[in-house]
Short mmCIF file of C-alpha atoms in Angstrom, two decimals:
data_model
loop_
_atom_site.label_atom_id
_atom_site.label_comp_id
_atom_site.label_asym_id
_atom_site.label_seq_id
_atom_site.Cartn_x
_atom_site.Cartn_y
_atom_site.Cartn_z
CA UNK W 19 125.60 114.15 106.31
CA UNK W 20 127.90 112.63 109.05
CA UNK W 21 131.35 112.83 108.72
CA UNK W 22 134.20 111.61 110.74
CA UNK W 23 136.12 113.61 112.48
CA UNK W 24 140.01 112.11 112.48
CA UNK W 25 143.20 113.79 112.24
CA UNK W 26 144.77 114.40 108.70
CA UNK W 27 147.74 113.28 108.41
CA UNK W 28 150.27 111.68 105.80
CA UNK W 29 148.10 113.67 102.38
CA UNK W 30 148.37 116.82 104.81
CA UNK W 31 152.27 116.45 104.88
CA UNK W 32 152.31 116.14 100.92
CA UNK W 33 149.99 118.50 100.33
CA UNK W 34 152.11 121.21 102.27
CA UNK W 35 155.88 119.82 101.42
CA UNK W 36 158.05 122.13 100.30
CA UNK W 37 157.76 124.79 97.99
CA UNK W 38 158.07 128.76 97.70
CA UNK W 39 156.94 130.85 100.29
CA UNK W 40 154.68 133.91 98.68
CA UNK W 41 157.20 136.62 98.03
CA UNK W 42 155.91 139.04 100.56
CA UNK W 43 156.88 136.08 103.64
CA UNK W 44 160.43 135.36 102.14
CA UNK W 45 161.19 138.89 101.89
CA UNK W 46 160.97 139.18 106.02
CA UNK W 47 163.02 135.71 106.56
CA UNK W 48 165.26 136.27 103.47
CA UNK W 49 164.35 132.19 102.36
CA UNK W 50 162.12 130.87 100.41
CA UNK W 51 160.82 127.47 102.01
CA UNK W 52 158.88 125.14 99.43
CA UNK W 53 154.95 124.98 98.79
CA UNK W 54 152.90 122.39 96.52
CA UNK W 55 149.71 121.45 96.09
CA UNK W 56 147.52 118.57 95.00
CA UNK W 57 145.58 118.77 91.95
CA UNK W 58 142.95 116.43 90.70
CA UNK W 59 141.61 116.47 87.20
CA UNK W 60 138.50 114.19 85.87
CA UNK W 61 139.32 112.58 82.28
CA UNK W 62 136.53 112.57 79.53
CA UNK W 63 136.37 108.29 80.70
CA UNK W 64 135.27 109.39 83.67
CA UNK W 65 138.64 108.06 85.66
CA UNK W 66 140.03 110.51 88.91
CA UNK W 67 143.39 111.78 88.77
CA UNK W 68 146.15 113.12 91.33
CA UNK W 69 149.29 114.93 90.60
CA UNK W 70 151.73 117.04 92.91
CA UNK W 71 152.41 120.33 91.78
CA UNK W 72 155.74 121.65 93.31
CA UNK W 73 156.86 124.96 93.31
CA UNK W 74 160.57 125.66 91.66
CA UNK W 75 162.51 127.36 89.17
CA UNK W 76 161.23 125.93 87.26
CA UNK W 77 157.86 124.16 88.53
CA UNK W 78 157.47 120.88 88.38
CA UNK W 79 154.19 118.09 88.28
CA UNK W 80 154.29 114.48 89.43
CA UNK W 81 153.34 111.48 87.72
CA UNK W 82 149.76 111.37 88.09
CA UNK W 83 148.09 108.70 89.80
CA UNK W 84 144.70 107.72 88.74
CA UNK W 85 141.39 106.14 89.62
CA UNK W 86 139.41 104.45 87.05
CA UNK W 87 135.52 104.10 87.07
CA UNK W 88 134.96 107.20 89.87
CA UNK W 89 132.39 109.24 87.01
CA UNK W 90 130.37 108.03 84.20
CA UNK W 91 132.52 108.74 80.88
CA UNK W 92 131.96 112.35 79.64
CA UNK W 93 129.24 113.11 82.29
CA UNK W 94 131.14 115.63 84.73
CA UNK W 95 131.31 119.51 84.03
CA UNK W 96 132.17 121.05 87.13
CA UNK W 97 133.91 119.45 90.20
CA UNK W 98 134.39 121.41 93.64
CA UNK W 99 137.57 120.60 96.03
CA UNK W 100 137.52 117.15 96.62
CA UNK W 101 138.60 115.71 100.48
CA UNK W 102 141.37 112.84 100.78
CA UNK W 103 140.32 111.37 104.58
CA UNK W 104 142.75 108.99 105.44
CA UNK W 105 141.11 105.30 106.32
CA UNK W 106 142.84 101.80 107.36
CA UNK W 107 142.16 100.44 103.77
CA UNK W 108 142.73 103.55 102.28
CA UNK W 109 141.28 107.05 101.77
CA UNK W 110 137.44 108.05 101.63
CA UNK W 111 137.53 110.72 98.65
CA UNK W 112 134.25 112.99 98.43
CA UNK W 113 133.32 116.19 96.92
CA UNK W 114 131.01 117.60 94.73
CA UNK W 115 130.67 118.02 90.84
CA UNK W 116 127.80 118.73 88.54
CA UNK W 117 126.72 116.21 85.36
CA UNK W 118 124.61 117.66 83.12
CA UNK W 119 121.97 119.71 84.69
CA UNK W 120 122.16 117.75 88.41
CA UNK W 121 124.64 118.17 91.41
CA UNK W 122 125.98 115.17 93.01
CA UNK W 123 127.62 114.24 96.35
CA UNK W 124 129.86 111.57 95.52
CA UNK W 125 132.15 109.45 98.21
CA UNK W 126 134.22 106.42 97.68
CA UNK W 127 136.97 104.09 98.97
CA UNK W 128 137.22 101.49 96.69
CA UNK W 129 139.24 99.36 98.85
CA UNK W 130 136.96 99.48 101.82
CA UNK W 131 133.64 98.73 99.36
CA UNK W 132 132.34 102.20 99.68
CA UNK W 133 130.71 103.76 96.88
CA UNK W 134 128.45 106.50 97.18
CA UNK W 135 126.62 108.91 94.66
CA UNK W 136 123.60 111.01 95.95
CA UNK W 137 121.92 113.29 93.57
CA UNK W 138 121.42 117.09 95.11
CA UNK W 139 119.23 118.70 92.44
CA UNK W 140 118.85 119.80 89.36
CA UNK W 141 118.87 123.55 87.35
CA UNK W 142 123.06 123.23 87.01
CA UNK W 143 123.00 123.42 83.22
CA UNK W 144 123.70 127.11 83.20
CA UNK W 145 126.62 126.74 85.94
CA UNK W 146 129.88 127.66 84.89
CA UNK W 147 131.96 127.20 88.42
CA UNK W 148 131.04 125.16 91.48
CA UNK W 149 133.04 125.70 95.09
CA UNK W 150 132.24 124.68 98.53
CA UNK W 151 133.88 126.60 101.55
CA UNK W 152 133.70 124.04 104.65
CA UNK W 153 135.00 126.07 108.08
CA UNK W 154 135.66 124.92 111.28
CA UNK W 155 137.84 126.29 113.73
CA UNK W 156 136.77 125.84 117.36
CA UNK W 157 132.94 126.48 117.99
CA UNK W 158 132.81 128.94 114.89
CA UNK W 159 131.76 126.64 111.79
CA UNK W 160 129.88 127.34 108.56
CA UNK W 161 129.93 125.39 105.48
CA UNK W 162 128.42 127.36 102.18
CA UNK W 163 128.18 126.07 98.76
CA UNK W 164 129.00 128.48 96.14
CA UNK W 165 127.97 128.56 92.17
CA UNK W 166 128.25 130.66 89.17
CA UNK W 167 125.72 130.58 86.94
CA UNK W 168 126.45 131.93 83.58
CA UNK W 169 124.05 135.03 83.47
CA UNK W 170 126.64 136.41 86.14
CA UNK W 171 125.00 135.77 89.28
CA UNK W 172 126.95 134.59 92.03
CA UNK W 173 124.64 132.05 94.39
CA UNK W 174 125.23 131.11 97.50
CA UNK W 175 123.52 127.74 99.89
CA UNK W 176 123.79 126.56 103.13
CA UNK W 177 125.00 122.94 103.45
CA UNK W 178 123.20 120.39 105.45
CA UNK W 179 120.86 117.44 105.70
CA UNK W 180 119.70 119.56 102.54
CA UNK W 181 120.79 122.52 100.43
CA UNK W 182 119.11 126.12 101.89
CA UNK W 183 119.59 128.89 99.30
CA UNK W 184 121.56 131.74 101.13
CA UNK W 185 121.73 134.65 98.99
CA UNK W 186 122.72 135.92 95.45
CA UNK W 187 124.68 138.62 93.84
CA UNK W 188 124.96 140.28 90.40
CA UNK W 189 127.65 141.19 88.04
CA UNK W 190 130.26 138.27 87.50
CA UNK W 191 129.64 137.63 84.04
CA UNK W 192 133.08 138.49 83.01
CA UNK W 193 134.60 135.78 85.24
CA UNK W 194 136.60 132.91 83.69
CA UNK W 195 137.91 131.38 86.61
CA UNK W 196 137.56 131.14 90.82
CA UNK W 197 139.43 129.46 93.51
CA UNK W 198 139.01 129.41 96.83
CA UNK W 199 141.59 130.70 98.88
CA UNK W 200 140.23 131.67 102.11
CA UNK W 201 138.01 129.94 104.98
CA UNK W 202 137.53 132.20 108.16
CA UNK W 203 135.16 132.54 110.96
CA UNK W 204 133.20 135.40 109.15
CA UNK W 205 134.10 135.13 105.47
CA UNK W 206 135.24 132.93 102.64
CA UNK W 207 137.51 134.84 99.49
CA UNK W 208 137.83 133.58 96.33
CA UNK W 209 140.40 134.98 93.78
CA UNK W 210 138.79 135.20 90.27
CA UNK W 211 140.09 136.10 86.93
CA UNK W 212 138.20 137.85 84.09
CA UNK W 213 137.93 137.69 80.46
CA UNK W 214 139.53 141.16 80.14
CA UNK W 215 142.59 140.09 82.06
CA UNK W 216 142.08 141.39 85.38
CA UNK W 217 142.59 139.51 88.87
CA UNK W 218 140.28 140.38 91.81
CA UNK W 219 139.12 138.66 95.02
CA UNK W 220 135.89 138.46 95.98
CA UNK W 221 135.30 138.51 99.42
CA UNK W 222 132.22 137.04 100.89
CA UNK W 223 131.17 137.63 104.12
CA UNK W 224 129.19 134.85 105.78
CA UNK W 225 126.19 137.33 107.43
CA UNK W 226 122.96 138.00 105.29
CA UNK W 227 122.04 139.51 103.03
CA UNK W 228 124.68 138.55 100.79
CA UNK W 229 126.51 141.37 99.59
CA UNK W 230 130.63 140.08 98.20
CA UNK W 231 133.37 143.05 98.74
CA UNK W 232 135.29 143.05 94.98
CA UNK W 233 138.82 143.87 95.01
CA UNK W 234 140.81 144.54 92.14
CA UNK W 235 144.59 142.53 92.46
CA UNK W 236 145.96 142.93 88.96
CA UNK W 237 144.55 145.01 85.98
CA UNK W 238 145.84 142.90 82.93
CA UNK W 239 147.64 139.89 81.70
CA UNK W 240 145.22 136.85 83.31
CA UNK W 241 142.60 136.01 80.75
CA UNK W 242 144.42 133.06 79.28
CA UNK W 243 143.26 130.91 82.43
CA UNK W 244 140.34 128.60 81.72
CA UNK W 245 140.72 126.55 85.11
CA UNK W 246 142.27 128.32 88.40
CA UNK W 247 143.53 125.79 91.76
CA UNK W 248 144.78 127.42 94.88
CA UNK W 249 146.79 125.99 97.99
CA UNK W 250 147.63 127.49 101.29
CA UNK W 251 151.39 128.57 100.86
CA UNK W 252 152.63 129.68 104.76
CA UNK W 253 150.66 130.75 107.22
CA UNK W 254 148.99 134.01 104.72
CA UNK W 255 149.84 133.14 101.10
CA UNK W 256 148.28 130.98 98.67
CA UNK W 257 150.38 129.07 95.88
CA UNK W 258 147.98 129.37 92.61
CA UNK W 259 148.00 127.13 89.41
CA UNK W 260 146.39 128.92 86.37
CA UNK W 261 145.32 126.74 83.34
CA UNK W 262 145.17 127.58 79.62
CA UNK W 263 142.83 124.63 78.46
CA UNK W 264 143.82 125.84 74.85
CA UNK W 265 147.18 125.28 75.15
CA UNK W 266 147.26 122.63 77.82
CA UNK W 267 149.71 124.21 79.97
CA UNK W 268 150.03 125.54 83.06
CA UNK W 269 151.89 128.31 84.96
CA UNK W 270 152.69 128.71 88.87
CA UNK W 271 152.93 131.95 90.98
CA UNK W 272 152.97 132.48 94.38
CA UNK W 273 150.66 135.14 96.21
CA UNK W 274 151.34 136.81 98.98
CA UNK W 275 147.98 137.94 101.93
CA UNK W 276 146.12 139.55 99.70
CA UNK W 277 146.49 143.24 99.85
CA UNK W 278 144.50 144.74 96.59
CA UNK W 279 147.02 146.48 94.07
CA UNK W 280 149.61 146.13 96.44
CA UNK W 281 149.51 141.87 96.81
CA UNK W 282 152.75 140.24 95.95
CA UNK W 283 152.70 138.09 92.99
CA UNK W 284 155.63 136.48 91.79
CA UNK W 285 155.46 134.13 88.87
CA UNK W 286 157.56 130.56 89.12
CA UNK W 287 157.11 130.06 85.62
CA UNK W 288 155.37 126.95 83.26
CA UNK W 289 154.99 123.56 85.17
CA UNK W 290 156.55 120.76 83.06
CA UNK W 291 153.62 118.84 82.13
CA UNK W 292 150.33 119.10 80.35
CA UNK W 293 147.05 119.42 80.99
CA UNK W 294 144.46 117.83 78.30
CA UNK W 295 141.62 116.86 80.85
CA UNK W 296 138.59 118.96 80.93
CA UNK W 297 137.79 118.68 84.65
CA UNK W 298 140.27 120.30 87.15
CA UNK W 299 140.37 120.47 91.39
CA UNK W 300 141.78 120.71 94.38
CA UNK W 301 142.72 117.35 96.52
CA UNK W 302 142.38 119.11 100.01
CA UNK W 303 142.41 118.00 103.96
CA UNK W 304 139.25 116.88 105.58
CA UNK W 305 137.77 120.32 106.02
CA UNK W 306 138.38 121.41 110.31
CA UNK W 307 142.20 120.97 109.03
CA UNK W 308 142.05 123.03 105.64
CA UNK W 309 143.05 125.94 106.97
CA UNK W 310 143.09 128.06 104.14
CA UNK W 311 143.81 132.03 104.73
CA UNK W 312 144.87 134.08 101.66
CA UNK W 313 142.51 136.34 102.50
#
C-alpha cells in the first residue's frame, strides 16, 4: 500500500509539547520538561475523536475534537494507532480496527474527498487487542501487525500488499491491556498489564521463530486498566494513560527506559475528564517519524 513519504510536522509538535519527563531523565537534569500525548477514542455512533492529554499535577485532557461518520455506529471493537499525515486540505487519518469478525484498513480526509475502507480478513471475533509496529529508520524497516486472540496466543503478520502470518506465541491469557512503546531496528516492546495486577513488557524481537522475552515491571496494583495508550516521553521514556472503562476515568504516570523491577514509575495522578467511549488509541506521526523507544 503506497504511502507518502512527507515530513510531520505541526501534529508532531502537539503531540510532543510539554509535559513530564519520566522520573529517571529529570532526576539527571534536576527539571521536569512537559510530555502529552494524543488520544483518539471511537464513540458507539461510530464518530472519531481527539483529545490532548497533558502531563501535570494534576493531569489534564483537552476538549475533544471529533469526526462524525468515520465507522458504522456500534461496528468497531478494536482500533490500532491511528496516523495524522498532514495534507494541504487537511490530514489523511488511517489505521486499523477490527468490526465484528473482519479487519479493516481504513483512510480518510474528508476535506480532500478521500474515503477509503478495505477489508483485510476475517477470524477477528476472538481478538481482544490489535497493534501495528511500523519502523523505519534509515535502510532498516519492518512493519508487523500484532493481535491477541483471547485463548492467549500472541500472533504476529508481516504487513504488505497482503498480510503474511509471522509467528505465534503462548501464554497471554491473563493480559488486560498492551501498548506499544517501542519501535527499533530488531525489536518492537509492548508494556502489558494483567488481570492479577502485574505490569510486564513484552519484548519481541523481529527474527523468526517468534519467541517474545517477558519482563516483569511491577508485581501489583494495575488490573483496574481496561484500555492502555503510550507516548514517547524524552528521548527513553514513555508517558502512559491507563483506563478503568468501569469507572470512566483515567490516570497518568510517567515511565522511565524500561529497566524490569528497577523502571521508574511515577504516577501524575487522575486526568480531569472522563472516558465513556468503548474504543480507545493512539493519534501518532506518520510512521519513519514515530520514533518510539521505551524499550
Amino acid at each position: 500500500m503506497k504511502r507518502r513519504r512527507v515530513v510531520y510536522g505541526a501534529v508532531g509538535a502537539a503531540l510532543l509539547a510539554a509535559g513530564v519527563v519520566p522520573a529517571a531523565q529529570a532526576s539527571e537534569s534536576g527539571a521536569q520538561a512537559a510530555c502529552s500525548m494524543l488520544v483518539g477514542s471511537v464513540t458507539p455512533a461510530g464518530t472519531q475523536t481527539t483529545a490532548q492529554v497533558t502531563a501535570g499535577k494534576p493531569p489534564t485532557m483537552s476538549k475533544p475534537t471529533s469526526e462524525p461518520g468515520v465507522f458504522p455506529a456500534g461496528a468497531v471493537r478494536l482500533s490500532s494507532t491511528f496516523e495524522s499525515e498532514p495534507n494541504i486540505a487537511g490530514n489523511d487519518s488511517s489505521g486499523y480496527v477490527v468490526e465484528g469478525d473482519a479487519l479493516y484498513y481504513r483512510m480518510y480526509n474528508f476535506n480532500a474527498g478521500t474515503n477509503l475502507t478495505q477489508r483485510i480478513g476475517g477470524g477477528w471475533s476472538k481478538f481482544t487487542a490489535l497493534e501495528l509496529a511500523h519502523y523505519q529508520q534509515g535502510k532498516a524497516a519492518h512493519w508487523m501487525a500484532y493481535g491477541l486472540r483471547s485463548d492467549g496466543t500472541l500472533l504476529r503478520w508481516t504487513v504488505g500488499k497482503t498480510w503474511k502470518a509471522s509467528g505465534s506465541a503462548t501464554g497471554f491469557g491473563s493480559i488486560k491491556a498492551m501498548a506499544l512503546i517501542s519501535k527499533t531496528a530488531k525489536y518492537d516492546t509492548f508494556l502489558a498489564n494483567t488481570r492479577s495486577g502485574a505490569l510486564y513488557t513484552i519484548r519481541i524481537p523481529i527474527t523468526a521463530p517468534m519467541k517474545p522475552i517477558v519482563t516483569k515491571v511491577r508485581t501489583r496494583t494495575w488490573q483496574g486498566f481496561e484500555s492502555l495508550v503510550a507516548e514517547k516521553c524524552g528521548n527513553y521514556g514513555t508517558v502512559l494513560l491507563g483506563i478503568d472503562k468501569e469507572t470512566q476515568t483515567a490516570n497518568l504516570y510517567a515511565v522511565g527506559h524500561a529497566n524490569g523491577l528497577s523502571t521508574v514509575i511515577n504516577s501524575l495522578g487522575k486526568v480531569k475528564a472522563t472516558y465513556p467511549d468503548p474504543v480507545h488509541f493512539r493519534w501518532g506521526p506518520v510512521y519513519f517519524e514515530d520514533t518510539l523507544n521505551g524499550d
